[in-house]
Amino acid sequence: MSIISTDISKAVAILNAEELVAIPTETVYGLAGNIFSEKAIKRIFETKKRPFFNPLIVHIPSIELLPTIVSYIPEKAQRLADAFWPGPLTLVLPKQSSIPELITAGKDTVAVRIPNHSTTLDLLNQLDFPLAAPSANPFGNISPTTAQHVENYFKDAIKMVLDGGPCQRGIESTIIGFEGVEPIIYRLGSTSIEAIESIVGPIQIKNKKEIAPDAPGMLDRHYAPKTRTILVDNISDAIEKYTDKRIGVLAFSKPSEHNAIVFQIVLSELTDLQEAASKLYDALHQLDKQELDIIIAERFPDKGLGKSINDRLQRATVRA
Ligand code: TXA
Ligand code: MG
């Protein structure tokens, strides 16, 4: 029996009973539980096989609730929240003492965002507590962008996937932390650097594991298919090196032709980066099912969401 359902009141009942529901957001599906329930939060880590030192993002339905989660809001954080919420931007700020250490992995900061998805906003508005929700995939795997992806991963290890359709943005939220009052990008994501800089001016990126070793989104290998994947500037040249293999191709806008290609996905014929981002993870899920020897992925233009797509493709190429 499928655990996929559109019934919000059922999701409310399950979450009130301290159990987990996978929820849709505009970025990826999240595996959600009551932030104040130790039982639910432990279950999130267990179900994902996620190490406890990796903190979770808190999801709230409105900006008025922000002061109940964080103890200090720098002016630039306020501006970013006003500009992008609800939306794919996560702010990391000093936590309120009421936020459990399990959520923040013992840190004195907490990550928080308002997701832009009507189903999940309805759900959050019917709950007396915020939801912690990491991406609903086993640790290190490709994030889910449909309810079916989540069910394929967890079967009946979770009670319910709340179906909100395919995720419109398709890549995780951009995460911004602060050094004092100055914002810093910790994870590239669905809100482009250019959009962020238009609100707060030039911003530094520190998304390397040397700087944030305890943040899994910054691990070298993440968002990774099981099939060996390489990232190249020129697909035709790469194909010539693997003509004896079963090749899968992940291209930005133009298909390639070669007998060795057994499966191919073009992300956006119109070269629309948002369209490409929204289809990226589903394409990786599909490619990974084809029993290929190698996935050859094309590098994207290094601007706007192209930077975020390249970041994910790069991490998909690192072998375990
Ligand atoms: O789009 C998203 O952000 C999705 C949807 C479901 O909201 N969630 C998501 O969660 O991507 P997750 O757990 O897969 O990634 C959260 C990232 C991790 O890299 C974690 O280390 C980082 O946020 N993070 C959480 N709290 C943090 C903190 N206090 N300081 C630094 N990084 C933090
Ligand atoms: Mg994740």
PDB file of N, CA and C in Angstrom, residues 74-125:
ATOM      1  N   PRO A  74      20.585  40.155  12.650  1.00  0.00           N
ATOM      2  CA  PRO A  74      21.319  41.278  12.078  1.00  0.00           C
ATOM      3  C   PRO A  74      20.475  41.950  10.989  1.00  0.00           C
ATOM      4  N   GLU A  75      20.754  43.215  10.741  1.00  0.00           N
ATOM      5  CA  GLU A  75      19.955  43.973   9.778  1.00  0.00           C
ATOM      6  C   GLU A  75      19.950  43.307   8.402  1.00  0.00           C
ATOM      7  N   LYS A  76      21.098  42.783   7.982  1.00  0.00           N
ATOM      8  CA  LYS A  76      21.140  42.153   6.654  1.00  0.00           C
ATOM      9  C   LYS A  76      20.353  40.837   6.609  1.00  0.00           C
ATOM     10  N   ALA A  77      20.236  40.171   7.747  1.00  0.00           N
ATOM     11  CA  ALA A  77      19.420  38.954   7.803  1.00  0.00           C
ATOM     12  C   ALA A  77      17.949  39.325   7.639  1.00  0.00           C
ATOM     13  N   GLN A  78      17.555  40.400   8.303  1.00  0.00           N
ATOM     14  CA  GLN A  78      16.170  40.870   8.191  1.00  0.00           C
ATOM     15  C   GLN A  78      15.847  41.207   6.738  1.00  0.00           C
ATOM     16  N   ARG A  79      16.798  41.910   6.083  1.00  0.00           N
ATOM     17  CA  ARG A  79      16.572  42.288   4.678  1.00  0.00           C
ATOM     18  C   ARG A  79      16.436  41.065   3.788  1.00  0.00           C
ATOM     19  N   LEU A  80      17.276  40.056   4.034  1.00  0.00           N
ATOM     20  CA  LEU A  80      17.218  38.827   3.218  1.00  0.00           C
ATOM     21  C   LEU A  80      15.903  38.089   3.458  1.00  0.00           C
ATOM     22  N   ALA A  81      15.490  38.018   4.721  1.00  0.00           N
ATOM     23  CA  ALA A  81      14.227  37.343   5.035  1.00  0.00           C
ATOM     24  C   ALA A  81      13.066  38.072   4.353  1.00  0.00           C
ATOM     25  N   ASP A  82      13.074  39.405   4.448  1.00  0.00           N
ATOM     26  CA  ASP A  82      11.995  40.189   3.823  1.00  0.00           C
ATOM     27  C   ASP A  82      11.976  39.979   2.310  1.00  0.00           C
ATOM     28  N   ALA A  83      13.171  39.869   1.723  1.00  0.00           N
ATOM     29  CA  ALA A  83      13.248  39.765   0.260  1.00  0.00           C
ATOM     30  C   ALA A  83      12.871  38.375  -0.245  1.00  0.00           C
ATOM     31  N   PHE A  84      13.253  37.334   0.483  1.00  0.00           N
ATOM     32  CA  PHE A  84      13.165  35.983  -0.119  1.00  0.00           C
ATOM     33  C   PHE A  84      12.173  35.034   0.537  1.00  0.00           C
ATOM     34  N   TRP A  85      11.617  35.380   1.702  1.00  0.00           N
ATOM     35  CA  TRP A  85      10.693  34.446   2.350  1.00  0.00           C
ATOM     36  C   TRP A  85       9.262  34.768   2.027  1.00  0.00           C
ATOM     37  N   PRO A  86       8.389  33.770   1.833  1.00  0.00           N
ATOM     38  CA  PRO A  86       8.727  32.359   1.766  1.00  0.00           C
ATOM     39  C   PRO A  86       9.566  32.075   0.520  1.00  0.00           C
ATOM     40  N   GLY A  87      10.577  31.206   0.689  1.00  0.00           N
ATOM     41  CA  GLY A  87      11.415  30.900  -0.459  1.00  0.00           C
ATOM     42  C   GLY A  87      12.659  30.130  -0.086  1.00  0.00           C
ATOM     43  N   PRO A  88      13.461  29.796  -1.121  1.00  0.00           N
ATOM     44  CA  PRO A  88      14.574  28.850  -0.933  1.00  0.00           C
ATOM     45  C   PRO A  88      15.838  29.485  -0.360  1.00  0.00           C
ATOM     46  N   LEU A  89      15.698  30.104   0.810  1.00  0.00           N
ATOM     47  CA  LEU A  89      16.831  30.713   1.494  1.00  0.00           C
ATOM     48  C   LEU A  89      16.775  30.322   2.964  1.00  0.00           C
ATOM     49  N   THR A  90      17.892  29.810   3.489  1.00  0.00           N
ATOM     50  CA  THR A  90      17.968  29.425   4.897  1.00  0.00           C
ATOM     51  C   THR A  90      18.945  30.350   5.593  1.00  0.00           C
ATOM     52  N   LEU A  91      18.546  30.870   6.760  1.00  0.00           N
ATOM     53  CA  LEU A  91      19.433  31.742   7.538  1.00  0.00           C
ATOM     54  C   LEU A  91      19.939  30.985   8.764  1.00  0.00           C
ATOM     55  N   VAL A  92      21.237  31.067   9.017  1.00  0.00           N
ATOM     56  CA  VAL A  92      21.823  30.467  10.227  1.00  0.00           C
ATOM     57  C   VAL A  92      22.150  31.597  11.194  1.00  0.00           C
ATOM     58  N   LEU A  93      21.484  31.599  12.356  1.00  0.00           N
ATOM     59  CA  LEU A  93      21.599  32.697  13.329  1.00  0.00           C
ATOM     60  C   LEU A  93      21.691  32.134  14.752  1.00  0.00           C
ATOM     61  N   PRO A  94      22.105  32.976  15.719  1.00  0.00           N
ATOM     62  CA  PRO A  94      22.170  32.491  17.113  1.00  0.00           C
ATOM     63  C   PRO A  94      20.810  31.960  17.564  1.00  0.00           C
ATOM     64  N   LYS A  95      20.807  30.803  18.215  1.00  0.00           N
ATOM     65  CA  LYS A  95      19.532  30.153  18.552  1.00  0.00           C
ATOM     66  C   LYS A  95      18.928  30.678  19.848  1.00  0.00           C
ATOM     67  N   GLN A  96      17.612  30.562  19.929  1.00  0.00           N
ATOM     68  CA  GLN A  96      16.931  30.787  21.209  1.00  0.00           C
ATOM     69  C   GLN A  96      17.234  29.586  22.105  1.00  0.00           C
ATOM     70  N   SER A  97      17.238  29.821  23.429  1.00  0.00           N
ATOM     71  CA  SER A  97      17.594  28.719  24.329  1.00  0.00           C
ATOM     72  C   SER A  97      16.568  27.592  24.268  1.00  0.00           C
ATOM     73  N   SER A  98      15.349  27.888  23.792  1.00  0.00           N
ATOM     74  CA  SER A  98      14.303  26.857  23.708  1.00  0.00           C
ATOM     75  C   SER A  98      14.536  25.854  22.566  1.00  0.00           C
ATOM     76  N   ILE A  99      15.442  26.154  21.650  1.00  0.00           N
ATOM     77  CA  ILE A  99      15.670  25.236  20.516  1.00  0.00           C
ATOM     78  C   ILE A  99      16.565  24.083  20.966  1.00  0.00           C
ATOM     79  N   PRO A 100      16.058  22.838  20.875  1.00  0.00           N
ATOM     80  CA  PRO A 100      16.822  21.687  21.392  1.00  0.00           C
ATOM     81  C   PRO A 100      18.181  21.519  20.708  1.00  0.00           C
ATOM     82  N   GLU A 101      19.149  21.036  21.478  1.00  0.00           N
ATOM     83  CA  GLU A 101      20.505  20.834  20.938  1.00  0.00           C
ATOM     84  C   GLU A 101      20.550  19.742  19.877  1.00  0.00           C
ATOM     85  N   LEU A 102      19.595  18.819  19.933  1.00  0.00           N
ATOM     86  CA  LEU A 102      19.543  17.756  18.909  1.00  0.00           C
ATOM     87  C   LEU A 102      19.369  18.359  17.515  1.00  0.00           C
ATOM     88  N   ILE A 103      18.585  19.444  17.447  1.00  0.00           N
ATOM     89  CA  ILE A 103      18.319  20.124  16.168  1.00  0.00           C
ATOM     90  C   ILE A 103      19.593  20.781  15.654  1.00  0.00           C
ATOM     91  N   THR A 104      20.356  21.380  16.570  1.00  0.00           N
ATOM     92  CA  THR A 104      21.483  22.214  16.149  1.00  0.00           C
ATOM     93  C   THR A 104      22.814  21.475  16.299  1.00  0.00           C
ATOM     94  N   ALA A 105      22.755  20.189  16.647  1.00  0.00           N
ATOM     95  CA  ALA A 105      23.964  19.384  16.849  1.00  0.00           C
ATOM     96  C   ALA A 105      24.894  20.052  17.859  1.00  0.00           C
ATOM     97  N   GLY A 106      24.285  20.634  18.895  1.00  0.00           N
ATOM     98  CA  GLY A 106      25.069  21.235  19.964  1.00  0.00           C
ATOM     99  C   GLY A 106      25.595  22.620  19.655  1.00  0.00           C
ATOM    100  N   LYS A 107      25.351  23.114  18.440  1.00  0.00           N
ATOM    101  CA  LYS A 107      25.845  24.449  18.098  1.00  0.00           C
ATOM    102  C   LYS A 107      24.985  25.515  18.774  1.00  0.00           C
ATOM    103  N   ASP A 108      25.540  26.745  18.866  1.00  0.00           N
ATOM    104  CA  ASP A 108      24.708  27.816  19.422  1.00  0.00           C
ATOM    105  C   ASP A 108      23.991  28.597  18.319  1.00  0.00           C
ATOM    106  N   THR A 109      24.051  28.067  17.088  1.00  0.00           N
ATOM    107  CA  THR A 109      23.282  28.673  15.989  1.00  0.00           C
ATOM    108  C   THR A 109      22.230  27.682  15.509  1.00  0.00           C
ATOM    109  N   VAL A 110      21.207  28.237  14.825  1.00  0.00           N
ATOM    110  CA  VAL A 110      20.151  27.380  14.269  1.00  0.00           C
ATOM    111  C   VAL A 110      19.858  27.840  12.837  1.00  0.00           C
ATOM    112  N   ALA A 111      19.543  26.873  11.969  1.00  0.00           N
ATOM    113  CA  ALA A 111      19.184  27.175  10.578  1.00  0.00           C
ATOM    114  C   ALA A 111      17.666  27.225  10.473  1.00  0.00           C
ATOM    115  N   VAL A 112      17.145  28.243   9.772  1.00  0.00           N
ATOM    116  CA  VAL A 112      15.687  28.407   9.716  1.00  0.00           C
ATOM    117  C   VAL A 112      15.258  28.966   8.359  1.00  0.00           C
ATOM    118  N   ARG A 113      14.086  28.489   7.886  1.00  0.00           N
ATOM    119  CA  ARG A 113      13.522  29.083   6.676  1.00  0.00           C
ATOM    120  C   ARG A 113      12.011  28.940   6.622  1.00  0.00           C
ATOM    121  N   ILE A 114      11.374  29.760   5.755  1.00  0.00           N
ATOM    122  CA  ILE A 114       9.955  29.612   5.443  1.00  0.00           C
ATOM    123  C   ILE A 114       9.864  29.033   4.039  1.00  0.00           C
ATOM    124  N   PRO A 115       9.377  27.779   3.917  1.00  0.00           N
ATOM    125  CA  PRO A 115       9.308  27.174   2.586  1.00  0.00           C
ATOM    126  C   PRO A 115       8.177  27.790   1.768  1.00  0.00           C
ATOM    127  N   ASN A 116       8.344  27.845   0.449  1.00  0.00           N
ATOM    128  CA  ASN A 116       7.310  28.422  -0.408  1.00  0.00           C
ATOM    129  C   ASN A 116       6.526  27.319  -1.108  1.00  0.00           C
ATOM    130  N   HIS A 117       5.681  26.654  -0.324  1.00  0.00           N
ATOM    131  CA  HIS A 117       4.819  25.616  -0.900  1.00  0.00           C
ATOM    132  C   HIS A 117       3.493  25.659  -0.156  1.00  0.00           C
ATOM    133  N   SER A 118       2.392  25.864  -0.887  1.00  0.00           N
ATOM    134  CA  SER A 118       1.113  26.130  -0.226  1.00  0.00           C
ATOM    135  C   SER A 118       0.687  24.964   0.680  1.00  0.00           C
ATOM    136  N   THR A 119       0.916  23.721   0.257  1.00  0.00           N
ATOM    137  CA  THR A 119       0.508  22.573   1.073  1.00  0.00           C
ATOM    138  C   THR A 119       1.229  22.588   2.418  1.00  0.00           C
ATOM    139  N   THR A 120       2.546  22.808   2.366  1.00  0.00           N
ATOM    140  CA  THR A 120       3.334  22.757   3.598  1.00  0.00           C
ATOM    141  C   THR A 120       3.100  23.995   4.464  1.00  0.00           C
ATOM    142  N   LEU A 121       2.814  25.138   3.847  1.00  0.00           N
ATOM    143  CA  LEU A 121       2.454  26.318   4.646  1.00  0.00           C
ATOM    144  C   LEU A 121       1.130  26.066   5.365  1.00  0.00           C
ATOM    145  N   ASP A 122       0.151  25.453   4.662  1.00  0.00           N
ATOM    146  CA  ASP A 122      -1.116  25.076   5.313  1.00  0.00           C
ATOM    147  C   ASP A 122      -0.852  24.155   6.492  1.00  0.00           C
ATOM    148  N   LEU A 123      -0.013  23.151   6.243  1.00  0.00           N
ATOM    149  CA  LEU A 123       0.321  22.184   7.290  1.00  0.00           C
ATOM    150  C   LEU A 123       0.944  22.888   8.494  1.00  0.00           C
ATOM    151  N   LEU A 124       1.971  23.706   8.251  1.00  0.00           N
ATOM    152  CA  LEU A 124       2.671  24.392   9.354  1.00  0.00           C
ATOM    153  C   LEU A 124       1.696  25.271  10.144  1.00  0.00           C
ATOM    154  N   ASN A 125       0.746  25.887   9.439  1.00  0.00           N
ATOM    155  CA  ASN A 125      -0.217  26.755  10.117  1.00  0.00           C
ATOM    156  C   ASN A 125      -1.189  25.988  11.008  1.00  0.00           C
TER     157      ASN A 125
END
